[in-house]
Structure formats: C-alpha cells, structure tokens
C-alpha cells in the first residue's frame, strides 16, 4: 500500500470512528433530551393537576360560602315573614276576641272562671278582678257569687278574669291578655315536608 492509500485508509477509519462516536453521542444526547422532556411533561402534568385541584377546591369553598350566605339570607327573610304573619294572625285573633266578649258565651265563660276560682279557694276569701269593659256585669256577678269580692281592674286585660286568693298567695290569671301573650310566646310555624 502506498502512503496515499494508507493515509486514505487512515482517514476513512478515523472518519468512520468519528461518525460512530458522533452517532453514539447524538443517540445518548437525544435519549437524555427525550428523558428530560418526559420528566418535564410528567412534572408539568402533575403541577397542572395540582393547580386544577387547588382551583377546584377554592371554587367549591367560594360556592359553599355563597350558598351559606344565601341560606342565611333566606332564613332571615323567612323569619321576618313568619313574624309578620304571626303578628297578623294574633291581630286577627284579638279582633275575634273583641267580637267574642260581646256574646252570651263570654258571660258563661266568666261565670265558669269565677266558679273555678271559688272552688279552688275552698272557702277562703277570693278577690275577682274583672276587665274595665265588663263594668256592666260586675253587679250581677257580685249578687250571684256572694263568696267572692269583685273589683274592676285599673287597666284592661282584654277580657277574662284574674282571681287572687290572699290566704294562699295565689293568682289565677285567666285574662285574655295573658293567654294571648302565652300563645304568642309558644307559637311557631311547623315545616311541612313536600
């Protein structure tokens, strides 16, 4: 082999060696880049999923807060409306009581209340207070029930009676005002399930 052929052979061998090394380096570099790219994609997906989860939780908290505020406002409105209806109901009831005190049944009710107070006193002194609007009935009751003292109240209690048995320190309050107040205090609307 001539020197030129040797040089050419040397050059070809060197070039082949460089190409192989370069190809191997390129493959390793490409493989490393692909691995790095996959790692980057995996991290990016993980960060995205985490961000989506956090944002979803934040939105759910905001929605829950808004729902709670809405429910609270609805309860407030419902409470106000129920209070208005309750006031209307008891105003109507007061009107009906005003009508009732003008009937003969009202006088019968007063007689039962007076008799019950006298029976409860068991012979002890009884002071029966009548509403000022029942002034016209006081003399008749005093004549029919001599065991009781009758007195007109200094203020109106819408009807009914109040009886005091001093020896027992007992007040029997059958006044419409007290009964209305008790009914109003214990009154509540019932929820119906639909």
PDB file of N, CA and C in Angstrom, residues 29 34 41 61 121 124 161 173:
ATOM      1  N   UNK A  29     -27.321  11.804  23.627  1.00  0.00           N
ATOM      2  CA  UNK A  29     -27.830  13.142  23.861  1.00  0.00           C
ATOM      3  C   UNK A  29     -29.337  13.193  23.596  1.00  0.00           C
ATOM      4  N   UNK A  34     -34.814  13.288  25.429  1.00  0.00           N
ATOM      5  CA  UNK A  34     -36.154  12.694  25.467  1.00  0.00           C
ATOM      6  C   UNK A  34     -36.555  12.360  26.899  1.00  0.00           C
ATOM      7  N   UNK A  41     -42.622  16.788  31.035  1.00  0.00           N
ATOM      8  CA  UNK A  41     -44.049  16.624  30.772  1.00  0.00           C
ATOM      9  C   UNK A  41     -44.764  16.066  32.008  1.00  0.00           C
ATOM     10  N   UNK A  61     -65.136  26.122  47.808  1.00  0.00           N
ATOM     11  CA  UNK A  61     -65.243  26.919  49.041  1.00  0.00           C
ATOM     12  C   UNK A  61     -66.031  28.195  48.786  1.00  0.00           C
ATOM     13  N   UNK A 121    -110.472  28.058  95.972  1.00  0.00           N
ATOM     14  CA  UNK A 121    -110.213  28.738  97.242  1.00  0.00           C
ATOM     15  C   UNK A 121    -110.696  27.922  98.434  1.00  0.00           C
ATOM     16  N   UNK A 124    -111.982  30.024 101.331  1.00  0.00           N
ATOM     17  CA  UNK A 124    -111.160  31.191 101.669  1.00  0.00           C
ATOM     18  C   UNK A 124    -111.647  32.397 100.862  1.00  0.00           C
ATOM     19  N   UNK A 161    -110.832  36.865  83.511  1.00  0.00           N
ATOM     20  CA  UNK A 161    -110.762  37.248  84.931  1.00  0.00           C
ATOM     21  C   UNK A 161    -109.363  37.009  85.478  1.00  0.00           C
ATOM     22  N   UNK A 173    -104.704  33.606  86.806  1.00  0.00           N
ATOM     23  CA  UNK A 173    -104.788  34.579  85.713  1.00  0.00           C
ATOM     24  C   UNK A 173    -105.424  33.928  84.488  1.00  0.00           C
TER      25      UNK A 173
END
